[in-house]
Tab-separated table of C-alpha atoms in Angstrom:
chain	number	residue	atom	x	y	z
A	14	MET	CA	-20.868	85.443	67.512
A	15	ILE	CA	-19.037	84.554	63.964
A	16	SER	CA	-15.539	86.328	65.425
A	17	HIS	CA	-13.561	88.014	62.902
A	18	LYS	CA	-10.483	86.886	65.162
A	19	LYS	CA	-7.412	85.895	63.361
A	20	GLY	CA	-7.294	82.865	65.204
A	21	PHE	CA	-7.779	79.621	64.314
A	22	ALA	CA	-10.125	76.242	65.368
A	23	ALA	CA	-7.799	73.789	66.594
A	24	ASN	CA	-8.158	71.858	63.331
A	25	ILE	CA	-7.410	74.615	60.372
A	26	LYS	CA	-4.272	74.827	58.888
A	27	LYS	CA	-2.645	78.167	60.572
A	28	ASP	CA	-0.183	78.633	57.512
A	29	ARG	CA	-2.884	78.670	54.972
A	30	PHE	CA	-4.508	81.590	56.115
A	31	LYS	CA	-3.793	85.172	53.792
A	32	LEU	CA	-5.005	88.110	56.017
A	33	VAL	CA	-4.244	91.296	54.212
A	34	ASP	CA	-2.296	93.967	56.327
A	35	ASP	CA	-4.610	96.181	58.520
A	36	GLU	CA	-2.374	99.298	56.824
A	37	VAL	CA	-4.654	99.428	53.668
A	38	THR	CA	-5.482	101.660	51.083
A	39	SER	CA	-9.490	102.854	51.882
A	40	PRO	CA	-12.013	100.358	49.542
A	41	SER	CA	-11.974	103.192	46.579
A	42	PHE	CA	-8.533	102.997	45.623
A	43	ALA	CA	-7.901	99.411	46.686
A	44	LEU	CA	-11.121	98.128	44.425
A	45	ALA	CA	-10.127	100.454	41.685
A	46	ALA	CA	-6.372	99.402	41.798
A	47	ALA	CA	-7.953	95.863	41.485
A	48	CYS	CA	-9.910	95.902	38.897
A	49	PRO	CA	-8.363	96.974	35.858
A	50	GLY	CA	-10.926	97.757	32.639
A	51	GLY	CA	-13.870	98.000	35.505
A	52	ARG	CA	-15.986	100.844	35.087
A	53	GLY	CA	-14.916	102.517	38.146
A	54	LEU	CA	-17.049	103.054	41.930
A	55	GLU	CA	-20.144	104.957	41.621
A	56	GLU	CA	-20.620	106.091	44.977
A	57	SER	CA	-24.050	106.876	44.221
A	58	SER	CA	-25.181	103.288	43.026
A	59	SER	CA	-25.800	100.903	44.953
A	60	PRO	CA	-19.853	74.904	38.738
A	61	SER	CA	-17.675	72.326	40.535
A	62	GLU	CA	-19.102	69.133	40.604
A	63	GLU	CA	-22.053	68.796	42.891
A	64	THR	CA	-22.811	66.125	45.398
A	65	PRO	CA	-26.109	64.740	47.290
A	66	LEU	CA	-24.303	66.485	50.268
A	67	SER	CA	-22.849	70.004	49.118
A	68	ASN	CA	-22.719	72.232	46.494
A	69	THR	CA	-18.909	72.705	46.496
A	70	GLY	CA	-17.466	68.759	45.782
A	71	SER	CA	-14.263	69.781	46.578
A	72	GLY	CA	-11.278	68.194	48.156
A	73	CYS	CA	-9.750	71.151	49.497
A	74	ASP	CA	-7.909	70.836	52.499
A	75	ASN	CA	-8.074	74.457	53.383
A	76	LEU	CA	-11.820	74.851	54.078
A	77	GLY	CA	-13.106	77.445	56.594
A	78	GLN	CA	-10.503	79.137	57.213
A	79	VAL	CA	-12.544	82.549	56.254
A	80	LEU	CA	-14.235	83.558	59.530
A	81	ASN	CA	-12.279	82.128	62.370
A	82	SER	CA	-13.904	80.929	65.306
A	83	PRO	CA	-13.099	77.754	67.577
A	84	ILE	CA	-17.205	77.524	67.555
A	85	LEU	CA	-18.516	79.144	64.162
A	86	GLU	CA	-17.421	80.094	60.754
A	87	GLY	CA	-19.047	81.617	57.653
A	88	TRP	CA	-17.666	82.124	54.168
A	89	ILE	CA	-19.291	82.602	50.512
A	90	ASP	CA	-19.236	79.511	49.252
A	91	TYR	CA	-20.663	79.633	45.475
A	92	PHE	CA	-21.132	82.340	42.625
A	93	GLN	CA	-22.667	82.510	39.566
A	94	GLY	CA	-23.436	85.289	37.245
A	95	THR	CA	-23.551	86.859	33.647
A	96	GLY	CA	-22.695	90.031	32.502
A	97	LYS	CA	-22.297	91.873	29.270
A	98	PHE	CA	-18.882	93.711	27.972
A	99	SER	CA	-18.505	96.050	25.316
A	100	ASP	CA	-15.385	94.137	23.901
A	101	LEU	CA	-12.924	91.379	24.650
A	102	HIS	CA	-10.677	93.262	26.024
A	103	SER	CA	-12.825	94.404	29.167
A	104	PHE	CA	-14.388	90.994	29.745
A	105	GLN	CA	-10.942	89.287	29.977
A	106	GLN	CA	-9.968	91.795	32.520
A	107	CYS	CA	-12.817	90.751	34.711
A	108	ALA	CA	-12.305	87.106	34.084
A	109	GLU	CA	-8.575	87.954	35.097
A	110	PHE	CA	-9.390	89.889	38.238
A	111	ILE	CA	-11.533	86.659	39.317
A	112	ILE	CA	-8.803	84.686	38.777
A	113	GLN	CA	-6.329	86.811	40.811
A	114	MET	CA	-8.506	87.318	43.799
A	115	CYS	CA	-7.391	84.096	45.270
A	116	HIS	CA	-3.791	84.896	45.060
A	117	GLU	CA	-2.869	81.740	43.838
A	118	CYS	CA	-1.174	82.989	40.839
A	119	MET	CA	-3.155	80.791	38.887
A	120	PRO	CA	-3.456	81.340	35.041
A	121	VAL	CA	-6.321	81.801	32.948
A	122	VAL	CA	-6.657	78.741	30.619
A	123	TRP	CA	-8.987	80.866	27.397
A	124	GLN	CA	-10.292	77.879	25.242
A	125	PRO	CA	-11.862	79.578	22.266
A	126	GLY	CA	-14.065	77.793	20.223
A	127	VAL	CA	-14.755	74.857	22.533
A	128	SER	CA	-18.268	75.407	22.999
A	129	ARG	CA	-20.767	74.506	25.986
A	130	TYR	CA	-24.302	74.536	26.646
A	131	CYS	CA	-25.245	76.036	29.859
A	132	GLY	CA	-28.616	77.866	29.684
A	133	ILE	CA	-27.642	79.031	25.980
A	134	HIS	CA	-25.506	77.753	23.730
A	135	TRP	CA	-22.416	79.198	24.331
A	136	ASP	CA	-19.530	79.677	21.844
A	137	ASN	CA	-15.721	79.526	23.634
A	138	SER	CA	-14.595	78.706	27.257
A	139	PHE	CA	-12.050	79.569	29.923
A	140	SER	CA	-11.543	78.101	33.244
A	141	SER	CA	-8.492	78.258	35.759
A	142	PRO	CA	-7.377	75.389	37.960
A	143	THR	CA	-8.931	77.197	40.820
A	144	GLY	CA	-12.208	75.566	39.886
A	145	VAL	CA	-13.075	78.741	38.087
A	146	LEU	CA	-15.320	78.513	34.748
A	147	GLY	CA	-16.584	80.400	32.083
A	148	TYR	CA	-18.372	80.741	28.684
A	149	TYR	CA	-18.617	83.443	26.311
A	150	ASN	CA	-20.238	84.613	23.045
A	151	VAL	CA	-18.555	87.917	21.107
A	152	ASP	CA	-21.120	89.946	18.636
A	153	SER	CA	-19.526	89.240	15.246
A	154	GLU	CA	-21.004	92.838	14.336
A	155	THR	CA	-20.315	95.072	17.298
A	156	GLY	CA	-17.514	92.835	19.053
A	157	ARG	CA	-19.662	93.131	22.518
A	158	VAL	CA	-19.288	90.348	24.998
A	159	HIS	CA	-21.842	87.759	26.474
A	160	ALA	CA	-20.393	86.118	29.451
A	161	TYR	CA	-21.153	83.058	32.333
A	162	PHE	CA	-19.202	83.127	35.492
A	163	SER	CA	-19.237	80.259	37.972
A	164	MET	CA	-16.614	79.751	40.960
A	165	PRO	CA	-17.322	77.001	43.482
A	166	GLY	CA	-16.280	76.922	47.205
A	167	GLY	CA	-12.655	75.632	46.537
A	168	TYR	CA	-11.951	78.778	45.271
A	169	PHE	CA	-13.697	81.017	47.514
A	170	HIS	CA	-11.427	78.800	50.603
A	171	LEU	CA	-8.607	80.455	48.908
A	172	MET	CA	-9.121	83.686	50.089
A	173	ASP	CA	-10.131	85.218	53.736
A	174	ALA	CA	-13.118	87.575	53.862
A	175	ILE	CA	-11.917	90.670	52.770
A	176	ASP	CA	-10.762	88.980	49.407
A	177	HIS	CA	-14.333	88.099	49.169
A	178	TRP	CA	-15.949	91.398	49.983
A	179	ARG	CA	-13.776	93.011	47.591
A	180	LEU	CA	-14.354	89.975	44.715
A	181	ILE	CA	-18.108	90.976	45.443
A	182	ARG	CA	-17.858	94.885	45.361
A	183	GLY	CA	-15.675	94.232	42.473
A	184	LEU	CA	-18.124	92.254	40.462
A	185	ARG	CA	-21.454	94.673	41.622
A	186	HIS	CA	-19.625	98.269	40.886
A	187	ALA	CA	-16.827	98.059	38.828
A	188	TYR	CA	-18.140	95.302	36.538
A	189	ASN	CA	-21.737	95.280	36.826
A	190	LEU	CA	-22.012	91.489	37.096
A	191	LYS	CA	-25.337	90.057	37.683
A	192	CYS	CA	-25.831	87.248	39.983
A	193	ASN	CA	-27.829	84.251	39.291
A	194	ARG	CA	-26.928	82.246	42.540
A	195	ILE	CA	-24.928	82.940	45.514
A	196	ASP	CA	-24.356	79.750	48.485
A	197	VAL	CA	-23.337	81.411	51.803
A	198	LYS	CA	-22.192	78.844	55.092
A	199	VAL	CA	-22.117	78.379	58.533
A	200	ARG	CA	-19.588	75.612	59.956
A	201	ASP	CA	-20.808	74.892	63.950
A	202	TYR	CA	-17.781	72.866	65.681
A	203	THR	CA	-20.506	72.753	68.535
A	204	ARG	CA	-22.447	70.360	66.980
A	205	ARG	CA	-25.557	71.140	68.520
A	206	ILE	CA	-27.656	69.851	66.137
A	207	THR	CA	-27.991	67.260	63.526
A	208	PRO	CA	-29.226	67.255	60.230
A	209	GLN	CA	-32.111	63.814	61.559
A	210	GLU	CA	-32.879	66.035	64.582
A	211	ILE	CA	-34.096	69.131	62.719
A	212	ILE	CA	-36.324	66.498	60.063
A	213	GLN	CA	-37.493	65.495	63.559
A	214	HIS	CA	-38.207	69.348	64.410
A	215	ALA	CA	-39.775	69.838	60.350
A	216	LYS	CA	-42.049	66.701	61.273
A	217	ASP	CA	-43.058	68.225	64.758
A	218	GLY	CA	-44.116	71.620	63.173
A	219	ASN	CA	-42.015	73.606	64.877
A	220	ILE	CA	-40.098	75.593	62.338
A	221	ALA	CA	-41.526	78.604	61.242
A	222	LEU	CA	-40.431	80.586	57.869
A	223	VAL	CA	-40.584	77.665	55.550
A	224	LYS	CA	-42.851	75.321	54.087
A	225	ARG	CA	-41.121	72.190	53.018
A	226	TYR	CA	-38.482	69.723	54.114
A	227	GLU	CA	-36.550	66.927	52.477
A	228	LEU	CA	-34.278	64.135	53.823
A	229	ALA	CA	-31.668	63.006	51.842
A	230	GLY	CA	-28.882	60.933	51.855
A	231	ASN	CA	-26.544	57.871	50.363
A	232	GLY	CA	-24.541	55.573	52.295
A	233	GLU	CA	-22.747	51.832	51.623
A	234	ILE	CA	-24.302	48.637	52.401
A	235	GLY	CA	-23.419	47.610	56.183
A	236	SER	CA	-22.785	51.863	57.390
A	237	GLU	CA	-24.254	54.937	58.679
A	238	ALA	CA	-25.864	57.082	55.459
A	239	CYS	CA	-24.638	60.457	54.935
A	240	VAL	CA	-27.711	62.378	55.104
A	241	THR	CA	-28.918	66.572	54.133
A	242	ALA	CA	-31.387	67.717	56.136
A	243	TYR	CA	-33.441	70.562	53.372
A	244	LEU	CA	-35.704	73.094	54.790
A	245	GLY	CA	-37.519	74.592	51.733
A	246	SER	CA	-38.511	73.783	48.399
A	247	ARG	CA	-35.365	72.675	46.933
A	248	LYS	CA	-37.346	74.114	43.474
A	249	SER	CA	-37.600	77.468	44.663
A	250	GLU	CA	-35.244	80.883	44.834
A	251	LYS	CA	-34.381	79.802	48.651
A	252	PHE	CA	-33.705	77.194	50.245
A	253	LEU	CA	-30.942	75.985	53.271
A	254	ARG	CA	-29.050	72.481	53.862
A	255	ILE	CA	-27.768	71.242	56.810
A	256	TYR	CA	-25.167	68.601	56.976
A	257	ASP	CA	-22.325	66.613	58.579
A	258	ALA	CA	-19.393	68.355	57.468
A	259	MET	CA	-17.226	64.971	58.500
A	260	PRO	CA	-18.202	62.834	55.763
A	261	VAL	CA	-18.150	65.398	52.850
A	262	HIS	CA	-14.779	67.655	54.043
A	263	GLY	CA	-13.155	65.811	56.797
A	264	VAL	CA	-14.105	68.227	59.567
A	265	ASP	CA	-15.664	67.502	62.694
A	266	ALA	CA	-18.604	70.500	62.427
A	267	ILE	CA	-22.497	70.582	61.194
A	268	ASP	CA	-22.223	72.611	57.863
A	269	TRP	CA	-25.472	75.141	57.419
A	270	GLU	CA	-25.919	76.799	53.077
A	271	LEU	CA	-28.256	78.777	52.299
A	272	GLN	CA	-28.967	78.387	48.549
A	273	CYS	CA	-29.995	81.752	46.517
A	274	ARG	CA	-30.775	81.731	42.483
A	275	ASP	CA	-32.642	84.215	40.535
A	276	GLU	CA	-34.036	86.976	42.636
A	277	LYS	CA	-32.745	86.173	45.851
A	278	ALA	CA	-29.610	85.634	44.890
A	279	GLN	CA	-29.522	89.326	43.481
A	280	ILE	CA	-29.984	90.520	46.708
A	281	VAL	CA	-28.099	88.389	48.741
A	282	TYR	CA	-25.125	90.074	45.983
A	283	THR	CA	-26.311	93.273	46.322
A	284	THR	CA	-26.324	93.094	50.775
A	285	PHE	CA	-22.546	91.836	50.677
A	286	ALA	CA	-21.425	94.625	47.704
A	287	SER	CA	-23.446	97.522	50.049
A	288	ILE	CA	-21.066	96.286	52.928
A	289	GLU	CA	-19.370	99.876	53.874
A	290	ILE	CA	-16.315	98.836	56.102
A	291	ASP	CA	-14.686	102.171	56.966
A	292	ASP	CA	-14.029	102.877	60.360
A	293	ALA	CA	-16.896	105.729	61.247
A	294	GLU	CA	-14.785	106.884	63.520
A	295	THR	CA	-11.510	106.983	61.600
A	296	GLY	CA	-12.490	107.173	58.290
A	297	TYR	CA	-10.483	104.574	57.236
A	298	TYR	CA	-10.510	101.032	55.688
A	299	ASN	CA	-10.320	98.540	58.832
A	300	ALA	CA	-9.295	95.106	58.582
A	301	ASP	CA	-10.986	93.876	61.087
A	302	LEU	CA	-14.631	95.536	60.595
A	303	THR	CA	-14.424	93.841	57.673
A	304	HIS	CA	-14.019	90.611	59.021
A	305	GLN	CA	-16.994	91.497	61.327
A	306	LEU	CA	-18.875	92.562	58.753
A	307	VAL	CA	-19.176	89.665	56.590
A	308	ALA	CA	-18.690	87.128	59.058
A	309	ARG	CA	-22.610	89.368	60.439
A	310	THR	CA	-23.823	88.975	57.447
A	311	THR	CA	-23.029	85.341	56.297
A	312	GLY	CA	-24.733	84.419	59.930
A	313	ALA	CA	-27.430	86.817	59.889
A	314	LEU	CA	-28.597	85.225	56.273
A	315	ILE	CA	-28.692	81.731	57.834
A	316	CYS	CA	-31.008	82.807	60.546
A	317	GLY	CA	-32.889	84.856	58.982
A	318	SER	CA	-34.158	81.882	56.483
A	319	VAL	CA	-35.362	79.686	58.706
A	320	SER	CA	-36.991	79.349	62.685
A	321	PHE	CA	-36.971	76.981	65.216
A	322	VAL	CA	-39.791	77.244	67.462
A	323	HIS	CA	-42.032	75.770	70.098
A	324	ARG	CA	-45.278	75.601	68.857
A	325	GLU	CA	-48.514	77.393	70.724
A	326	GLY	CA	-51.528	75.956	69.863
A	327	GLU	CA	-52.980	78.443	66.814
A	328	LYS	CA	-50.230	80.781	67.354
A	329	ARG	CA	-48.615	82.178	64.241
A	330	LEU	CA	-44.766	79.818	64.109
A	331	SER	CA	-43.602	83.032	63.207
A	332	LEU	CA	-44.988	84.734	66.565
A	333	CYS	CA	-44.152	81.680	68.975
A	334	PRO	CA	-41.135	81.887	70.454
A	335	LYS	CA	-37.793	80.524	69.412
A	336	MET	CA	-36.179	77.400	71.056
A	337	ASP	CA	-33.519	77.836	73.439
A	338	TRP	CA	-30.495	76.516	70.928
A	339	TRP	CA	-31.773	77.890	68.220
A	340	GLN	CA	-31.628	81.783	69.860
A	341	ARG	CA	-28.440	80.948	71.154
A	342	PHE	CA	-27.385	79.789	67.281
A	343	CYS	CA	-28.757	82.882	66.268
A	344	ASP	CA	-27.393	85.324	68.528
A	345	ASP	CA	-23.542	83.705	68.169
A	346	CYS	CA	-24.197	84.353	64.327
A	347	GLY	CA	-24.922	88.210	65.009
A	348	GLY	CA	-29.131	88.320	64.660
A	349	CYS	CA	-30.885	87.186	61.657
A	350	LEU	CA	-31.501	88.775	58.477
A	351	ARG	CA	-34.257	88.227	56.364
A	352	LEU	CA	-34.834	88.385	52.395
A	353	PRO	CA	-37.932	89.625	51.103
A	354	SER	CA	-40.774	87.153	50.790
A	355	GLY	CA	-42.815	86.932	47.958
A	356	ARG	CA	-41.889	87.485	43.991
A	357	THR	CA	-42.087	90.939	42.174
A	358	PRO	CA	-43.802	91.804	39.533
A	359	ARG	CA	-43.031	90.790	36.492
A	360	CYS	CA	-41.391	93.680	34.060
A	361	LEU	CA	-40.276	93.619	30.488
A	362	ASP	CA	-36.412	92.919	31.902
A	363	LYS	CA	-37.929	89.798	33.964
A	364	THR	CA	-39.447	88.696	31.025
A	365	ILE	CA	-36.369	88.727	28.112
A	366	ASN	CA	-34.549	87.136	31.013
A	367	TRP	CA	-37.022	83.724	31.164
A	368	LEU	CA	-37.245	84.237	27.482
A	369	GLU	CA	-32.939	83.704	27.505
A	370	ARG	CA	-33.239	81.127	29.605
A	371	GLN	CA	-35.893	78.960	29.155
A	372	VAL	CA	-37.731	79.348	25.692
A	373	PHE	CA	-34.778	80.615	23.250
A	374	PRO	CA	-32.489	77.404	24.293
A	375	ILE	CA	-35.401	75.051	23.483
A	376	ILE	CA	-35.670	76.578	19.838
A	377	SER	CA	-32.377	76.397	19.271
A	378	ALA	CA	-32.039	72.698	20.238
A	379	LEU	CA	-35.162	72.581	17.766
A	380	GLN	CA	-33.365	74.138	14.881
A	381	ASP	CA	-30.319	72.154	15.559
A	382	GLY	CA	-32.247	69.297	15.424
A	383	PHE	CA	-34.739	69.882	12.345
A	384	GLY	CA	-31.742	72.000	10.040
A	385	ASP	CA	-32.483	75.650	9.081
A	386	MET	CA	-34.503	74.896	6.139
A	387	ASP	CA	-36.782	72.161	7.344
A	388	PHE	CA	-36.688	74.510	10.584
A	389	LYS	CA	-37.908	77.484	8.679
A	390	VAL	CA	-41.047	75.149	7.409
A	391	TRP	CA	-42.306	73.775	10.871
């Protein structure tokens, strides 16, 4: 399985790993202390530059430090979400909570009046040297704040599994953020299969749980192309990409990244936030258990998104026996966790959400182009 040990793969810088002391307070107290201005834990309730090969675009030399094993490592690799706050102070506390979670003592760079367009028009911005970006609007009448947050892979690489869990749980339960996109990654140091071999399996029809595949790549004349295998439609709410980490991150491994958007992202987000890590025997917070559970959840999400099988005539692919190498990979990752298929019936909240993301930005752009008077006549 993906190890939760404190050791390292040979090519990982040991002195960069930050592991919280095992003698930590229980998660409820830790969360309350870490989330000033948050709503508190409700016990009863539940971008960096993109490259052709990965979502991080990071040159960070501290990769792969989160869940450590000479065979596999896994971590959350990207987060994007939105939130609504009662006032500017509450919003600023949430932003500072996000920045401070990486323990790098980086300041929040506030840029009021610096507008951006990202889905909708945002009047103000903020950022951090860790790569965290955010935009926000303040209602002039009520003072309420609507905000957007983006956290790239380089930011998550500065943290360990415990901090990943604390961040996600804090955003979900203390600040009630909604997740629009989340990526999880497993790095396989055994290089048991290449993207080209995966595409060949797709051509042969030996892949279950997805209907589409794609091979993308680029390279310089006279050199081998860097390629990425995509399983699942890149326009869908969930797809898997597999690529060689050496050209992108300088690490001799194969990276498996599951990208989830919208409804699927919210499910993954809630899954991580709902992990309970108190030791069943002692009742106290257990750091080793945290690493283990976050690791298994990460790996199981990857393995539950697709399956490599031995095709048997007209038999349903999902019922065909798994390939040996894939079964071992699933065992190493800790099992399979499948996200529910299909979409839930559209409700009023989802319709309003769709209007905000798709329709209102177009109307706003038309208004800017025509001018207020001509737009009303139009």
